[in-house]
Short mmCIF file of C-alpha atoms in Angstrom, two decimals:
data_model
loop_
_atom_site.label_atom_id
_atom_site.label_comp_id
_atom_site.label_asym_id
_atom_site.label_seq_id
_atom_site.Cartn_x
_atom_site.Cartn_y
_atom_site.Cartn_z
CA UNK S 429 -2.12 75.95 22.44
CA UNK S 430 -1.60 73.13 19.97
CA UNK S 431 1.89 72.50 18.91
CA UNK S 432 2.46 72.30 15.16
CA UNK S 433 4.87 69.89 13.56
CA UNK S 434 7.47 71.01 11.17
CA UNK S 435 7.25 69.86 7.59
CA UNK S 436 10.39 67.76 8.08
CA UNK S 437 8.90 65.86 11.05
CA UNK S 438 5.57 65.51 9.28
CA UNK S 439 7.26 64.02 6.19
CA UNK S 440 9.41 61.75 8.37
CA UNK S 441 6.33 60.52 10.28
CA UNK S 442 4.43 59.91 7.02
CA UNK S 443 7.46 58.11 5.51
CA UNK S 444 7.74 55.85 8.58
CA UNK S 445 4.01 55.15 8.40
CA UNK S 446 4.28 54.23 4.69
CA UNK S 447 7.31 52.02 5.40
CA UNK S 448 5.43 50.23 8.21
CA UNK S 449 2.36 49.70 6.04
CA UNK S 450 4.45 48.41 3.12
CA UNK S 451 6.41 46.14 5.44
CA UNK S 452 3.17 44.75 6.87
CA UNK S 453 1.78 44.20 3.38
CA UNK S 454 4.95 42.48 2.21
CA UNK S 455 5.00 40.32 5.36
CA UNK S 456 1.34 39.32 4.95
CA UNK S 457 1.82 38.56 1.23
CA UNK S 458 4.93 36.51 1.97
CA UNK S 459 3.11 34.58 4.72
CA UNK S 460 0.11 33.72 2.52
CA UNK S 461 2.32 32.87 -0.47
CA UNK S 462 4.47 30.61 1.72
CA UNK S 463 1.38 28.83 3.06
CA UNK S 464 0.09 28.28 -0.46
CA UNK S 465 3.51 27.04 -1.64
CA UNK S 466 3.76 24.65 1.30
CA UNK S 467 0.30 23.30 0.53
CA UNK S 468 1.09 22.77 -3.16
CA UNK S 469 4.44 21.12 -2.37
CA UNK S 470 2.84 18.91 0.29
CA UNK S 471 0.18 17.76 -2.14
CA UNK S 472 2.81 17.03 -4.79
CA UNK S 473 4.93 15.09 -2.29
CA UNK S 474 1.91 13.11 -1.08
CA UNK S 475 0.96 12.37 -4.68
CA UNK S 476 4.45 11.03 -5.37
CA UNK S 477 4.39 8.97 -2.19
CA UNK S 478 0.98 7.52 -3.09
CA UNK S 479 2.13 6.71 -6.63
CA UNK S 480 5.30 5.02 -5.30
CA UNK S 481 3.27 3.02 -2.77
CA UNK S 482 0.76 1.97 -5.44
CA UNK S 483 3.61 0.87 -7.72
CA UNK S 484 5.21 -1.19 -4.93
CA UNK S 485 1.88 -2.78 -4.00
CA UNK S 486 1.17 -3.56 -7.64
CA UNK S 487 4.62 -5.12 -7.96
CA UNK S 488 3.90 -7.24 -4.88
CA UNK S 489 0.37 -8.35 -5.78
CA UNK S 490 0.54 -8.70 -9.58
CA UNK S 491 2.44 -12.02 -9.43
CA UNK S 492 0.00 -13.28 -6.80
CA UNK S 493 -2.96 -12.45 -9.05
CA UNK S 494 -1.27 -14.24 -11.98
CA UNK S 495 -0.68 -17.35 -9.87
CA UNK S 496 -4.29 -17.27 -8.67
CA UNK S 497 -5.50 -17.16 -12.28
CA UNK S 498 -3.21 -20.08 -13.09
CA UNK S 499 -4.53 -22.07 -10.13
CA UNK S 500 -8.10 -21.23 -11.15
CA UNK S 501 -7.44 -22.53 -14.66
CA UNK S 502 -5.85 -25.69 -13.22
CA UNK S 503 -8.88 -26.18 -10.99
CA UNK S 504 -11.28 -25.80 -13.90
CA UNK S 505 -9.18 -28.30 -15.88
CA UNK S 506 -9.43 -30.80 -13.00
CA UNK S 507 -5.70 -30.77 -12.17
CA UNK S 508 -6.20 -29.86 -8.51
CA UNK S 509 -7.47 -33.09 -6.96
CA UNK S 510 -7.49 -32.81 -3.17
CA UNK S 511 -7.44 -36.64 -2.96
CA UNK S 512 -3.76 -36.75 -3.93
CA UNK S 513 -1.64 -34.45 -1.71
CA UNK S 514 1.64 -35.72 -3.18
CA UNK S 515 0.55 -34.71 -6.68
CA UNK S 516 -0.63 -31.31 -5.46
CA UNK S 517 2.71 -30.79 -3.70
CA UNK S 518 4.50 -31.66 -6.94
CA UNK S 519 2.44 -29.05 -8.79
CA UNK S 520 2.33 -26.27 -6.21
CA UNK S 521 5.64 -26.27 -4.31
CA UNK S 522 7.78 -25.19 -7.33
CA UNK S 523 5.34 -22.41 -8.13
CA UNK S 524 5.27 -21.15 -4.53
CA UNK S 525 9.05 -21.30 -4.19
CA UNK S 526 9.22 -18.59 -6.85
CA UNK S 527 6.75 -16.36 -4.96
CA UNK S 528 7.88 -15.67 -1.38
CA UNK S 529 4.86 -13.41 -0.82
CA UNK S 530 2.57 -16.45 -1.10
CA UNK S 531 2.85 -18.44 2.12
CA UNK S 532 0.01 -20.92 1.68
CA UNK S 533 -2.48 -22.35 -0.76
CA UNK S 534 -5.74 -24.10 0.03
CA UNK S 535 -7.76 -26.24 -2.35
CA UNK S 536 -11.26 -27.15 -1.17
CA UNK S 537 -14.50 -28.49 -2.54
CA UNK S 538 -18.14 -28.42 -1.54
CA UNK S 539 -17.96 -31.80 0.19
CA UNK S 540 -15.67 -30.47 2.92
CA UNK S 541 -12.47 -31.83 1.45
CA UNK S 542 -9.52 -29.50 1.88
CA UNK S 543 -5.85 -29.56 1.07
CA UNK S 544 -3.57 -26.92 2.59
CA UNK S 545 0.03 -26.34 1.59
CA UNK S 546 1.84 -24.07 4.05
CA UNK S 547 5.35 -22.63 3.87
CA UNK S 548 7.14 -23.12 7.19
CA UNK S 549 10.60 -21.61 6.97
CA UNK S 550 12.47 -23.68 4.40
CA UNK S 551 10.04 -26.61 4.51
CA UNK S 552 6.42 -27.22 3.52
CA UNK S 553 3.57 -28.56 5.61
CA UNK S 554 0.32 -30.15 4.49
CA UNK S 555 -3.05 -30.36 6.16
CA UNK S 556 -5.67 -32.59 4.61
CA UNK S 557 -9.29 -32.54 5.78
CA UNK S 558 -12.05 -34.85 4.59
CA UNK S 559 -15.17 -33.95 6.54
CA UNK S 560 -17.35 -36.45 4.68
CA UNK S 561 -15.01 -39.35 5.60
CA UNK S 562 -13.09 -38.30 8.73
CA UNK S 563 -15.41 -35.83 10.45
CA UNK S 564 -13.44 -33.17 12.31
CA UNK S 565 -10.13 -35.08 12.16
CA UNK S 566 -7.42 -33.64 9.87
#
C-alpha cells in the first residue's frame, strides 16, 4: 500500500524544491551577468591600453615625421649635397642630437652617391659612397 505524505512534509518538500530552483536560477543569472561584466570590463581595459599605446607611439614618431618633412624640404631646396659630408654633418648633427629616437640619416641620389650619418654612443660616424667614382669602395 502506498504511503501518503503529510501536508507538512509535502509543503516542506515543495518549499525545498522551490528554494533549490530559485538558488539555481540566481546562480545561473549571477554567472552569466559576471561573464558579461568581465567581457565589458576587459574590452574597456583593452581600449584604454590601445589608446595609451597609440598616444605613446604618436609621441615617439611625430617628431620623426616632422624631421623627415624638414629634410625633404631641405633636399628639394638643394641643401643636402652628398658631395660635402662636413656641411651635411653641420646641418644634421644638431637636429639629430635633439631626437634620440633617430639614430641615422642617409642621403642618396640616383647616381649611387650616398651619405650616411650614424649615431654611435656619444659620437657620430659617416659613411660616404660614390659608386660612379669609387665603385664598391666606401
